[in-house]
PDB file of C-alpha atoms in Angstrom:
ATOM      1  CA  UNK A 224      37.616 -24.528   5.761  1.00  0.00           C
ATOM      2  CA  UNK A 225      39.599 -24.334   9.243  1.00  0.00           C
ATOM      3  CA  UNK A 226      36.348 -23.168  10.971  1.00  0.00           C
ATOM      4  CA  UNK A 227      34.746 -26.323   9.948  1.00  0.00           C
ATOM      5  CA  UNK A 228      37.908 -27.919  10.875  1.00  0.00           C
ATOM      6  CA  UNK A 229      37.888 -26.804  13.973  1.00  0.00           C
ATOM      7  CA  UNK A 230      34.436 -27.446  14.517  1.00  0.00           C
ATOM      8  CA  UNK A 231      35.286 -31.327  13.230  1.00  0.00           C
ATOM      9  CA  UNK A 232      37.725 -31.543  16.633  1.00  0.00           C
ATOM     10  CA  UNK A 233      35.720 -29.752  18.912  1.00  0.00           C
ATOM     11  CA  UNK A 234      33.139 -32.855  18.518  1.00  0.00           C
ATOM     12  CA  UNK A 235      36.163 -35.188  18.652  1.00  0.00           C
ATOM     13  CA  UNK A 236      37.531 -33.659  21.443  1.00  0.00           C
ATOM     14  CA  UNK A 237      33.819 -33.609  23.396  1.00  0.00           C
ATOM     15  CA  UNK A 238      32.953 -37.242  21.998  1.00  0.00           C
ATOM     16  CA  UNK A 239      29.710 -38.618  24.209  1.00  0.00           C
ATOM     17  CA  UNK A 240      30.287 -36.274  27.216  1.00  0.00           C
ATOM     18  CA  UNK A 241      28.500 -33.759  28.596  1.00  0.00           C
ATOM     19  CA  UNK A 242      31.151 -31.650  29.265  1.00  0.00           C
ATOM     20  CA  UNK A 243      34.775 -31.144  28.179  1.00  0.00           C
ATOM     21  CA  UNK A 244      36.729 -32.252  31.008  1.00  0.00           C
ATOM     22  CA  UNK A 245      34.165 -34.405  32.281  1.00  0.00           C
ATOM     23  CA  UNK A 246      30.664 -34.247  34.023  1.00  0.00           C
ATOM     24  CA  UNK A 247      30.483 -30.651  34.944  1.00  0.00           C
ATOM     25  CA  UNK A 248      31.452 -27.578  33.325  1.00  0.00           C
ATOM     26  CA  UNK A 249      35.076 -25.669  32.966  1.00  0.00           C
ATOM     27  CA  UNK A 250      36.120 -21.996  31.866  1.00  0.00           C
ATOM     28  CA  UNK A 251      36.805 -24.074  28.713  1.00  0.00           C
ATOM     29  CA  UNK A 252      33.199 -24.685  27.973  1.00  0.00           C
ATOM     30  CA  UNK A 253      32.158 -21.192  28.403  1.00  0.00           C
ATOM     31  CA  UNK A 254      34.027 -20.018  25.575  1.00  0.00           C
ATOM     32  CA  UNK A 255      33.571 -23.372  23.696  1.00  0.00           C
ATOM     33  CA  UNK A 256      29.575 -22.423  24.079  1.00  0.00           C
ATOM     34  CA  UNK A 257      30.143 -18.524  23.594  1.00  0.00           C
ATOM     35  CA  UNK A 258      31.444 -19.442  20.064  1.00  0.00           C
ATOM     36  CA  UNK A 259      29.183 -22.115  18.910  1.00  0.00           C
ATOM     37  CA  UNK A 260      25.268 -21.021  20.473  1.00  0.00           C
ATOM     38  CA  UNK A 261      25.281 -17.726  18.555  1.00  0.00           C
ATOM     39  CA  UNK A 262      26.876 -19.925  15.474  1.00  0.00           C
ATOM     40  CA  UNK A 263      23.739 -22.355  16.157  1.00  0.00           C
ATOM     41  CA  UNK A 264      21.362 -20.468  17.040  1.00  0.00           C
ATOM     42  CA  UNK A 265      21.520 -16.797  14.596  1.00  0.00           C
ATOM     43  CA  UNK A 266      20.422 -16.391  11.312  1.00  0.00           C
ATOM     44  CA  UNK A 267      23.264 -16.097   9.139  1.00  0.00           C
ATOM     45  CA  UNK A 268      23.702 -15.016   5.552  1.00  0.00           C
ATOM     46  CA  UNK A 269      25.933 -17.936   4.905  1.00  0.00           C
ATOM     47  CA  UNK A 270      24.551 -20.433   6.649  1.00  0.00           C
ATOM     48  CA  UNK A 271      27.926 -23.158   5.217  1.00  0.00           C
ATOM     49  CA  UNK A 272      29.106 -23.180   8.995  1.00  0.00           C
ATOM     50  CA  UNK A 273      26.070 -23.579  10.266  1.00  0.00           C
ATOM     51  CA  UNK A 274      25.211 -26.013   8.526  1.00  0.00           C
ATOM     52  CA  UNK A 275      28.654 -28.079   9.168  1.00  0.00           C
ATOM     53  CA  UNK A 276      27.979 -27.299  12.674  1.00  0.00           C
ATOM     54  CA  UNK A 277      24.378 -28.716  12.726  1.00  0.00           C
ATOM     55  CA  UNK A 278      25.904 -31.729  11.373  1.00  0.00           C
ATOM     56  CA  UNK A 279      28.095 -32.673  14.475  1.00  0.00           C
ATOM     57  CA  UNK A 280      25.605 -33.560  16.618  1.00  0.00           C
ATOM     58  CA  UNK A 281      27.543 -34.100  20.114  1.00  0.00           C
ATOM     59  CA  UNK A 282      27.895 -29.871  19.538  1.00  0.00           C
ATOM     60  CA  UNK A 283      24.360 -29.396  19.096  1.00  0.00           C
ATOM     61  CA  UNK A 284      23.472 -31.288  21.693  1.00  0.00           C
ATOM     62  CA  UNK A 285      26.616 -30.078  23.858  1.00  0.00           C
ATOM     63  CA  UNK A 286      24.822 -26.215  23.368  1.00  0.00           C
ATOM     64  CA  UNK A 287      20.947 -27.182  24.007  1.00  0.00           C
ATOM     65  CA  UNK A 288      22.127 -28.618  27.114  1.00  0.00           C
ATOM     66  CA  UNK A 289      23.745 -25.915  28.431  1.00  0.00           C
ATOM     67  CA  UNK A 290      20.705 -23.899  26.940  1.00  0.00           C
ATOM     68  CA  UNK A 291      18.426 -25.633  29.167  1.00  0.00           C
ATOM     69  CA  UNK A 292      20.486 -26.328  32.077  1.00  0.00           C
ATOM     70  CA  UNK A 293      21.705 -22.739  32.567  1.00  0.00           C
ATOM     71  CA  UNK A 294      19.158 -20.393  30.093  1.00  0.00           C
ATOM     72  CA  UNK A 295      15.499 -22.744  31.037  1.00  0.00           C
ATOM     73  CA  UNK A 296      13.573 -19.707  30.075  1.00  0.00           C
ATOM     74  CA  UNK A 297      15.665 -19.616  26.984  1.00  0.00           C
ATOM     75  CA  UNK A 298      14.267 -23.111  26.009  1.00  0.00           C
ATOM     76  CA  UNK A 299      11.632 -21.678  22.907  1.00  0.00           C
ATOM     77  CA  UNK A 300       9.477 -19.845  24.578  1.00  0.00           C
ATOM     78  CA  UNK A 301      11.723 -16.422  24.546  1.00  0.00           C
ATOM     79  CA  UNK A 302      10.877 -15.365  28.070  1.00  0.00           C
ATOM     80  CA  UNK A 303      12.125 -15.944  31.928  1.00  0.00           C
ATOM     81  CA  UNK A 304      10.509 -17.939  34.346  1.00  0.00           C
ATOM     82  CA  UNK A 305       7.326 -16.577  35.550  1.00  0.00           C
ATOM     83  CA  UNK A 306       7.772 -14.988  39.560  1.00  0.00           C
ATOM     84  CA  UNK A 307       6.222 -17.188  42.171  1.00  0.00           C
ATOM     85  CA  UNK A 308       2.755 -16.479  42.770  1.00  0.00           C
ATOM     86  CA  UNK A 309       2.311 -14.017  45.450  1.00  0.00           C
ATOM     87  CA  UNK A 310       5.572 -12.009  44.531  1.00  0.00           C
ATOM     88  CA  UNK A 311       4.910  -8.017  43.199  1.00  0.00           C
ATOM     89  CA  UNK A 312       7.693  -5.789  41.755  1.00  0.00           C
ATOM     90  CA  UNK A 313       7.519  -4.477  45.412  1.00  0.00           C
ATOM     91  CA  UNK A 314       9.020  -7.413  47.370  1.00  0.00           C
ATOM     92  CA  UNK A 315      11.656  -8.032  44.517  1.00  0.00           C
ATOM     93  CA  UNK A 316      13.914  -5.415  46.130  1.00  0.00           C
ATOM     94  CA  UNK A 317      12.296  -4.247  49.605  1.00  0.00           C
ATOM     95  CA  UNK A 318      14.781  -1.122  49.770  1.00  0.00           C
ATOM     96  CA  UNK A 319      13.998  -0.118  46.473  1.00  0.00           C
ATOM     97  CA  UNK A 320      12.025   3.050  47.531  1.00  0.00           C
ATOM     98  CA  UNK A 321      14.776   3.990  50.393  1.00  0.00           C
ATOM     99  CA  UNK A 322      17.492   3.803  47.193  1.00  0.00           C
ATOM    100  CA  UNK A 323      15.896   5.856  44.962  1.00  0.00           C
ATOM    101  CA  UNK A 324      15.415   8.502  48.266  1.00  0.00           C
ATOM    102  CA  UNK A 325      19.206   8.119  48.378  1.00  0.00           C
ATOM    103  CA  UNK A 326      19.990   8.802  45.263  1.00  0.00           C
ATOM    104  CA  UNK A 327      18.466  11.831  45.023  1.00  0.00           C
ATOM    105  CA  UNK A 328      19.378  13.324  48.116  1.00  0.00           C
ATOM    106  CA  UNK A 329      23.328  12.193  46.983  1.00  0.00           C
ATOM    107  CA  UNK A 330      22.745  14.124  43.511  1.00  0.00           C
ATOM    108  CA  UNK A 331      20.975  17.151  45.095  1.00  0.00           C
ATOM    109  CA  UNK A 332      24.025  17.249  47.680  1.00  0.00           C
ATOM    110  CA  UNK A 333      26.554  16.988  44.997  1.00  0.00           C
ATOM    111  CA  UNK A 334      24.791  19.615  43.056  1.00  0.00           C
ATOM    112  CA  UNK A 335      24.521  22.201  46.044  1.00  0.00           C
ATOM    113  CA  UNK A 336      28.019  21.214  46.979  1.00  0.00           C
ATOM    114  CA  UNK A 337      29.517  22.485  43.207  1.00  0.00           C
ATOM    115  CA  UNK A 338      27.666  25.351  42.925  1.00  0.00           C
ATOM    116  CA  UNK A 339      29.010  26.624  46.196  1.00  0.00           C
ATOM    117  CA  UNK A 340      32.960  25.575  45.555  1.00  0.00           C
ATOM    118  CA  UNK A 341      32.327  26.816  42.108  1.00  0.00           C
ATOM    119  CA  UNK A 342      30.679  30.490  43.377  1.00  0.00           C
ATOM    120  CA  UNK A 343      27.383  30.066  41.222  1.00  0.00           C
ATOM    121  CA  UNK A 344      25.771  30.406  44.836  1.00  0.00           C
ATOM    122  CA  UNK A 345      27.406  32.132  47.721  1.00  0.00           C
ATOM    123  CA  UNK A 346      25.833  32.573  51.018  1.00  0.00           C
ATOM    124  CA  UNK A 347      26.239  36.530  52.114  1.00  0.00           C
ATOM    125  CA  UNK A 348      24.891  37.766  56.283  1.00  0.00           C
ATOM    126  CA  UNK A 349      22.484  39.997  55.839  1.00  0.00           C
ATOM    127  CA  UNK A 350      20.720  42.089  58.352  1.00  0.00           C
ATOM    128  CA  UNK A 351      21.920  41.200  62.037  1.00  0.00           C
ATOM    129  CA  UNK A 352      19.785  41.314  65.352  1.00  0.00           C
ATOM    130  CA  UNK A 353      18.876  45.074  66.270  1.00  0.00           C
ATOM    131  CA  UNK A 354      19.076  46.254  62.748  1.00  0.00           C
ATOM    132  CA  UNK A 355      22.529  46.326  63.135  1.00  0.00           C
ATOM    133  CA  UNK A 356      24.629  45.732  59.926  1.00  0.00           C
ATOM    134  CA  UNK A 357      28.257  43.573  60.153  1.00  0.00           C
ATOM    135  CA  UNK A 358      30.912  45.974  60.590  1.00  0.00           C
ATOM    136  CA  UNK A 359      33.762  45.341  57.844  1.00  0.00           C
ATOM    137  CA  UNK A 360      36.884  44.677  58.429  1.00  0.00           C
ATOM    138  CA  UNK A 361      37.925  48.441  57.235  1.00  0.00           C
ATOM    139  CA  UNK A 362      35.935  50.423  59.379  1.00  0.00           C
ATOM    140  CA  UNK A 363      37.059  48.014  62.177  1.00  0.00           C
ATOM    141  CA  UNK A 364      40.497  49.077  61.623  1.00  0.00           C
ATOM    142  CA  UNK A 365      39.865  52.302  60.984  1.00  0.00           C
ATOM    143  CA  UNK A 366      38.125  52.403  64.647  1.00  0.00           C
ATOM    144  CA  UNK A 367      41.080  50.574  66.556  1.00  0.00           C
TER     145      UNK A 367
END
């Protein structure tokens, strides 16, 4: 009962404007249209406030204009705009390749980079020129 209220002054309220406050839209019509497309628009189980809803027909009209004005692939057909002719998945993002070559150099990086701090992978000196080993520090002491 205070849905359909409510639904009774929203039409009031909206009368024969397009908009709320006026010809173009306000953060109050966002949420005013967040609430009543789904309302409009789903399949419900109780279809009572739908129905009430469908019967104020400023609001119906107030949602399939913002439908079409700001969802036009929305209008029926269930699908977006087709691209422009002439326009592959390629030239939607030109950079896509050199991101994805990022990215994986970033993670692989990041990767190398904990497994060092976290000593799963140490680097050690092996062999040095002349067959020579390192001399540790002890024997170096032990020498001076």
């Amino acid at each position: 009962r205070e849905a359909r209220e409510c639904l009774t002054l929203l039409s009031q309220r909206l009368g024969s404007q397009k908009f709320f406050f006026g010809d173009s839209p306000a953060s109050l019509d966002a949420f005013v249209f967040s609430r009543l497309a789904p309302l409009l628009k789903a399949k419900l189980p109780n279809g009572k406030l739908q129905q009430h809803l469908k019967s104020l027909q400023n609001l119906c009209n107030y949602c399939t204009s913002i439908l079409s004005l700001y969802f036009p692939w929305d209008g029926g057909e269930g699908r977006p705009l087709p691209h422009p002719a002439g326009s592959g998945e390629g030239e939607e993002d030109p950079h896509k390749r050199r991101n994805q070559l990022l990215s994986v150099l970033v993670g692989l990086v990041a990767m190398l980079g904990y497994a060092f701090l976290s000593g799963i992978v140490s680097i050690q000196r092996g062999v040095g020129p002349a067959g020579r080993q390192p001399i540790a520090m002890e024997e170096e002491e032990e020498e001076e």
